[in-house]
Tab-separated table of C-alpha atoms and ligand atoms in Angstrom:
chain	number	residue	atom	x	y	z
A	1	MET	CA	151.026	172.048	82.716
A	2	LYS	CA	151.459	174.742	85.366
A	3	GLU	CA	154.968	175.323	86.769
A	4	GLU	CA	153.887	174.084	90.247
A	5	GLU	CA	152.471	170.862	88.786
A	6	LYS	CA	155.650	170.301	86.767
A	7	VAL	CA	157.798	170.570	89.917
A	8	GLN	CA	155.444	168.210	91.777
A	9	THR	CA	155.580	165.636	88.951
A	10	GLN	CA	159.370	165.856	88.925
A	11	ILE	CA	159.556	165.331	92.699
A	12	GLU	CA	157.204	162.330	92.517
A	13	ARG	CA	159.257	160.802	89.717
A	14	GLU	CA	162.525	161.274	91.595
A	15	ARG	CA	160.996	159.729	94.702
A	16	SER	CA	159.778	156.690	92.807
A	17	LEU	CA	163.165	156.301	91.131
A	18	GLU	CA	164.818	156.389	94.542
A	19	GLU	CA	162.385	153.852	95.996
A	20	ASP	CA	162.774	151.432	93.098
A	21	ASN	CA	166.456	152.210	92.771
A	22	GLN	CA	165.524	152.094	89.120
A	23	SER	CA	168.238	153.086	86.726
A	24	TYR	CA	167.255	151.381	83.502
A	25	PHE	CA	163.762	150.653	82.285
A	26	TRP	CA	162.032	147.752	80.537
A	27	ILE	CA	159.956	148.955	77.608
A	28	LYS	CA	157.847	146.913	75.213
A	29	SER	CA	158.867	147.638	71.629
A	30	GLU	CA	158.006	145.620	68.515
A	31	GLY	CA	156.386	143.004	70.756
A	32	GLU	CA	159.505	142.412	72.853
A	33	GLN	CA	160.670	143.589	76.279
A	34	LYS	CA	163.725	145.749	75.730
A	35	ILE	CA	165.885	147.851	78.022
A	36	SER	CA	166.222	151.589	77.826
A	37	THR	CA	167.539	154.588	79.733
A	38	GLU	CA	165.920	157.961	80.216
A	39	ASN	CA	167.543	160.333	77.731
A	40	LEU	CA	169.560	162.971	79.572
A	41	VAL	CA	169.604	165.043	76.366
A	42	PRO	CA	166.101	164.737	74.896
A	43	GLY	CA	166.064	164.600	71.099
A	44	ASN	CA	169.702	163.559	70.949
A	45	GLN	CA	170.605	160.145	69.497
A	46	VAL	CA	174.082	158.661	69.882
A	47	TYR	CA	174.093	155.565	67.646
A	48	LYS	CA	170.766	155.793	65.790
A	49	GLU	CA	169.070	154.027	68.691
A	50	LYS	CA	165.280	154.217	68.828
A	51	LEU	CA	163.787	156.988	70.979
A	52	ILE	CA	160.483	156.245	72.724
A	53	ILE	CA	158.327	158.805	74.525
A	54	LYS	CA	156.147	157.498	77.369
A	55	LYS	CA	154.141	159.802	79.639
A	56	GLY	CA	156.158	162.768	78.376
A	57	ILE	CA	159.533	161.180	79.179
A	58	GLU	CA	161.969	160.233	76.437
A	59	TYR	CA	163.786	156.898	76.638
A	60	ARG	CA	166.628	155.565	74.456
A	61	LEU	CA	166.522	151.857	73.652
A	62	TRP	CA	169.748	150.223	74.822
A	63	ASP	CA	170.987	147.727	72.226
A	64	PRO	CA	172.617	144.593	73.739
A	65	PHE	CA	174.271	143.870	70.383
A	66	ARG	CA	176.072	147.229	70.628
A	67	SER	CA	176.789	147.433	74.370
A	68	LYS	CA	178.239	144.692	76.555
A	69	LEU	CA	176.714	146.210	79.669
A	70	ALA	CA	173.270	145.909	78.047
A	71	ALA	CA	174.144	142.333	76.982
A	72	SER	CA	175.039	141.549	80.622
A	73	ILE	CA	171.653	142.858	81.790
A	74	MET	CA	169.860	140.760	79.158
A	75	ASN	CA	171.833	137.726	80.388
A	76	GLY	CA	170.771	138.189	84.011
A	77	LEU	CA	173.277	140.621	85.596
A	78	GLU	CA	172.543	140.828	89.346
A	79	ASN	CA	174.913	143.568	90.491
A	80	PHE	CA	174.019	146.944	89.022
A	81	PRO	CA	175.723	149.763	90.955
A	82	PHE	CA	174.992	152.532	88.424
A	83	LYS	CA	172.375	154.950	89.698
A	84	ASN	CA	171.710	158.630	90.134
A	85	ASN	CA	174.911	160.263	91.479
A	86	THR	CA	177.347	157.377	90.797
A	87	LYS	CA	180.949	158.259	89.891
A	88	VAL	CA	182.472	155.989	87.243
A	89	LEU	CA	185.902	155.549	85.672
A	90	TYR	CA	185.389	153.996	82.215
A	91	LEU	CA	188.375	152.678	80.236
A	92	GLY	CA	187.887	152.209	76.475
A	93	ALA	CA	185.132	154.748	75.772
A	94	SER	CA	185.336	154.227	71.989
A	95	THR	CA	182.575	156.260	70.280
A	96	GLY	CA	180.575	156.325	73.496
A	97	THR	CA	177.714	153.861	73.013
A	98	THR	CA	177.827	152.400	76.521
A	99	VAL	CA	179.186	155.581	78.125
A	100	SER	CA	176.145	157.499	76.866
A	101	HIS	CA	173.732	155.119	78.607
A	102	ILE	CA	175.756	155.254	81.830
A	103	SER	CA	175.640	159.056	81.518
A	104	ASP	CA	171.816	158.864	81.257
A	105	ILE	CA	171.704	156.745	84.399
A	106	VAL	CA	174.107	158.628	86.686
A	107	GLY	CA	172.369	161.889	85.765
A	108	PRO	CA	173.527	165.473	86.172
A	109	SER	CA	174.992	164.894	89.645
A	110	GLY	CA	176.940	161.786	88.634
A	111	LEU	CA	180.181	161.726	86.688
A	112	VAL	CA	181.771	159.473	84.049
A	113	PHE	CA	185.514	159.848	83.522
A	114	ALA	CA	185.859	158.304	80.061
A	115	VAL	CA	189.337	157.263	78.906
A	116	GLU	CA	190.112	156.601	75.224
A	117	HIS	CA	193.538	156.582	73.572
A	118	ALA	CA	192.738	156.438	69.842
A	119	SER	CA	192.506	160.084	68.769
A	120	ARG	CA	190.221	159.528	65.746
A	121	VAL	CA	187.714	157.583	67.830
A	122	ALA	CA	188.035	160.076	70.662
A	123	ARG	CA	187.214	162.974	68.328
A	124	ASP	CA	184.015	161.260	67.283
A	125	PHE	CA	183.201	160.574	70.930
A	126	LEU	CA	183.744	164.242	71.791
A	127	ASP	CA	181.621	165.558	68.903
A	128	ARG	CA	178.731	163.147	69.177
A	129	VAL	CA	178.561	162.408	72.890
A	130	ALA	CA	180.756	164.224	75.404
A	131	THR	CA	180.044	167.804	74.257
A	132	HIS	CA	176.296	167.241	74.757
A	133	ARG	CA	176.622	165.752	78.224
A	134	SER	CA	178.094	167.725	81.087
A	135	ASN	CA	178.501	164.633	83.306
A	136	ILE	CA	181.105	163.096	80.971
A	137	MET	CA	184.739	164.037	81.439
A	138	PRO	CA	186.611	162.784	78.346
A	139	ILE	CA	190.252	161.824	78.900
A	140	LEU	CA	192.407	161.279	75.813
A	141	GLN	CA	195.019	159.051	77.425
A	142	ASP	CA	196.533	155.599	77.470
A	143	ALA	CA	194.892	153.510	80.205
A	144	ARG	CA	198.387	152.210	81.010
A	145	LYS	CA	199.207	155.648	82.430
A	146	PRO	CA	196.587	156.356	85.089
A	147	LYS	CA	198.925	158.870	86.762
A	148	GLU	CA	198.385	161.085	83.723
A	149	TYR	CA	194.620	161.421	84.016
A	150	PHE	CA	194.867	164.888	85.493
A	151	SER	CA	191.119	165.517	85.565
A	152	VAL	CA	190.146	162.582	87.806
A	153	PHE	CA	189.625	163.720	91.360
A	154	GLY	CA	188.757	161.630	94.425
A	155	LYS	CA	187.753	157.991	94.306
A	156	VAL	CA	185.077	156.477	92.091
A	157	ASP	CA	182.254	154.018	92.902
A	158	VAL	CA	182.762	151.882	89.784
A	159	VAL	CA	185.637	151.106	87.415
A	160	TYR	CA	184.486	149.708	84.031
A	161	VAL	CA	187.110	148.289	81.676
A	162	ASP	CA	186.608	147.371	78.009
A	163	ILE	CA	189.905	147.933	76.209
A	164	ALA	CA	190.418	144.519	74.549
A	165	GLN	CA	194.153	144.350	75.302
A	166	PRO	CA	196.084	141.162	76.203
A	167	ASP	CA	197.358	142.788	79.428
A	168	GLN	CA	194.088	144.541	80.259
A	169	THR	CA	193.574	142.785	83.598
A	170	LYS	CA	196.839	144.256	84.906
A	171	ILE	CA	195.980	147.695	83.456
A	172	ALA	CA	192.555	147.474	85.061
A	173	VAL	CA	193.929	146.518	88.486
A	174	ASP	CA	196.443	149.413	88.383
A	175	ASN	CA	193.542	151.794	87.663
A	176	CYS	CA	191.470	150.320	90.501
A	177	ASP	CA	194.408	150.755	92.888
A	178	MET	CA	194.543	154.437	92.050
A	179	PHE	CA	190.876	155.335	91.762
A	180	LEU	CA	188.421	152.720	93.069
A	181	LYS	CA	187.049	153.180	96.566
A	182	LYS	CA	187.004	150.266	99.029
A	183	ASP	CA	184.015	148.007	98.341
A	184	GLY	CA	183.628	149.711	94.950
A	185	LEU	CA	182.621	147.540	91.998
A	186	PHE	CA	184.786	146.573	89.077
A	187	PHE	CA	183.387	145.534	85.666
A	188	LEU	CA	185.824	143.778	83.356
A	189	VAL	CA	184.908	142.838	79.793
A	190	ILE	CA	187.027	139.872	78.735
A	191	LYS	CA	187.443	139.427	75.004
A	192	THR	CA	189.053	136.015	75.049
A	193	ARG	CA	190.418	136.234	71.486
A	194	SER	CA	192.402	139.349	72.394
A	195	ILE	CA	194.172	137.449	75.147
A	196	ASP	CA	195.022	134.112	73.504
A	197	VAL	CA	193.417	132.628	70.378
A	198	THR	CA	194.890	129.199	71.028
A	199	LYS	CA	193.210	128.556	74.409
A	200	ALA	CA	189.591	127.648	75.153
A	201	PRO	CA	187.607	130.856	75.964
A	202	LYS	CA	186.307	129.381	79.242
A	203	ARG	CA	189.823	128.673	80.441
A	204	ILE	CA	190.973	132.221	79.633
A	205	VAL	CA	188.110	133.693	81.664
A	206	GLU	CA	189.025	131.429	84.598
A	207	GLU	CA	192.691	132.459	84.388
A	208	GLU	CA	191.825	136.175	84.309
A	209	ILE	CA	189.515	135.708	87.312
A	210	GLU	CA	192.342	133.963	89.210
A	211	LYS	CA	194.491	137.092	88.758
A	212	LEU	CA	191.838	139.114	90.576
A	213	ARG	CA	191.088	136.869	93.557
A	214	GLU	CA	193.698	138.265	95.933
A	215	ARG	CA	192.343	141.814	95.805
A	216	PHE	CA	188.746	141.349	94.700
A	217	GLU	CA	185.744	139.332	95.751
A	218	ILE	CA	184.349	137.845	92.533
A	219	LEU	CA	180.594	138.462	92.389
A	220	GLU	CA	179.562	137.280	88.933
A	221	SER	CA	180.872	136.094	85.606
A	222	ILE	CA	178.484	136.369	82.662
A	223	ASP	CA	178.837	134.828	79.215
A	224	LEU	CA	177.694	137.458	76.679
A	225	HIS	CA	176.518	134.966	74.045
A	226	PRO	CA	174.420	135.441	71.837
A	227	TYR	CA	175.087	139.192	71.824
A	228	ASP	CA	178.889	138.868	71.661
A	229	LYS	CA	180.835	135.781	70.758
A	230	ASP	CA	183.714	134.747	73.083
A	231	HIS	CA	183.187	137.621	75.510
A	232	ALA	CA	182.520	137.536	79.231
A	233	MET	CA	181.747	140.205	81.811
A	234	VAL	CA	183.282	139.741	85.251
A	235	ILE	CA	181.994	141.777	88.178
A	236	ALA	CA	184.072	141.980	91.326
A	237	LYS	CA	184.187	143.945	94.588
A	238	TYR	CA	187.406	145.727	95.561
A	239	LYS	CA	188.637	144.504	98.945
A	240	ASN	CA	191.655	146.804	99.451
B	1	LIG	C1	185.870	147.222	72.400
B	1	LIG	S1	186.119	148.932	72.257
B	1	LIG	C2	185.135	149.616	73.556
B	1	LIG	C3	183.638	149.682	73.293
B	1	LIG	C4	182.910	150.528	74.307
B	1	LIG	N1	183.300	150.153	75.646
B	1	LIG	C5	181.382	150.444	74.225
B	1	LIG	O1	180.771	149.559	74.841
B	1	LIG	O2	180.783	151.303	73.567
B	1	LIG	C6	187.736	149.108	72.929
B	1	LIG	C7	188.250	150.539	72.968
B	1	LIG	O3	189.377	150.590	73.848
B	1	LIG	C8	190.313	151.512	73.327
B	1	LIG	N2	191.629	151.189	73.911
B	1	LIG	C9	192.398	150.107	73.650
B	1	LIG	N3	193.542	150.164	74.367
B	1	LIG	C10	193.492	151.295	75.111
B	1	LIG	C11	194.375	151.905	76.041
B	1	LIG	N4	195.550	151.346	76.349
B	1	LIG	N5	194.000	153.065	76.608
B	1	LIG	C12	192.801	153.644	76.311
B	1	LIG	N6	191.929	153.116	75.430
B	1	LIG	C13	192.259	151.968	74.831
B	1	LIG	C14	190.236	151.278	71.814
B	1	LIG	O4	190.748	152.392	71.096
B	1	LIG	C15	188.735	151.053	71.612
B	1	LIG	O5	188.085	152.259	71.284
């Protein structure tokens, strides 16, 4: 393809992405509709996910059994604020499965500040994910100490929290207070067994939601079954 044609194709693709506000893609694979993101680093796999090339573009299948954000989409998530250019603060990056797909979506002009405190996990995340993707800013820190994330600048559009700690709702709110812009969206993964094994999971989710009501407008609460047992995703809008 000539250089001029390549540029034209790129412009047309960007325009159609903008019009559709499309940030993840449905792809038929093995007879089923699955979700995928366009690979920001073609040829690079993060967790042995399947790569599919369609019309010269490479997509990475996004496994809902490995990512709770993908599980939320499969279970009907309505609010999806991640798109080209979005700035995200992500707590609990782990080895980067979900972060890598968000990195695909926000693209080269977006940014993911990814916080992880376990150094062994963080090393793996750096080697396999962050070093290949310039839109990820890894932060090896405890999410309880947001004042010590020296590389985060300005406010972010989305705060995503998946740290599976009993006090994670408080940690999450403290992070939102420091970094989330007004009307920004907040994604909270609730692992009910990490909070209290003796209570019914539904009740725990309700209690965690109650803690948010004063400062957030609750938009959705999604049960992640069958992809994750006893997990819910709560999506809320920051009112402050
Ligand atoms: C359930 S895993 C996250 C999975 C990841 N979000 C994904 O979808 O690929 C939880 C992660 O949170 C990290 N974590 C737990 N407490 C933390 C804290 N206080 N600060 C930063 N990270 C923490 C753990 O080390 C672990 O890697």
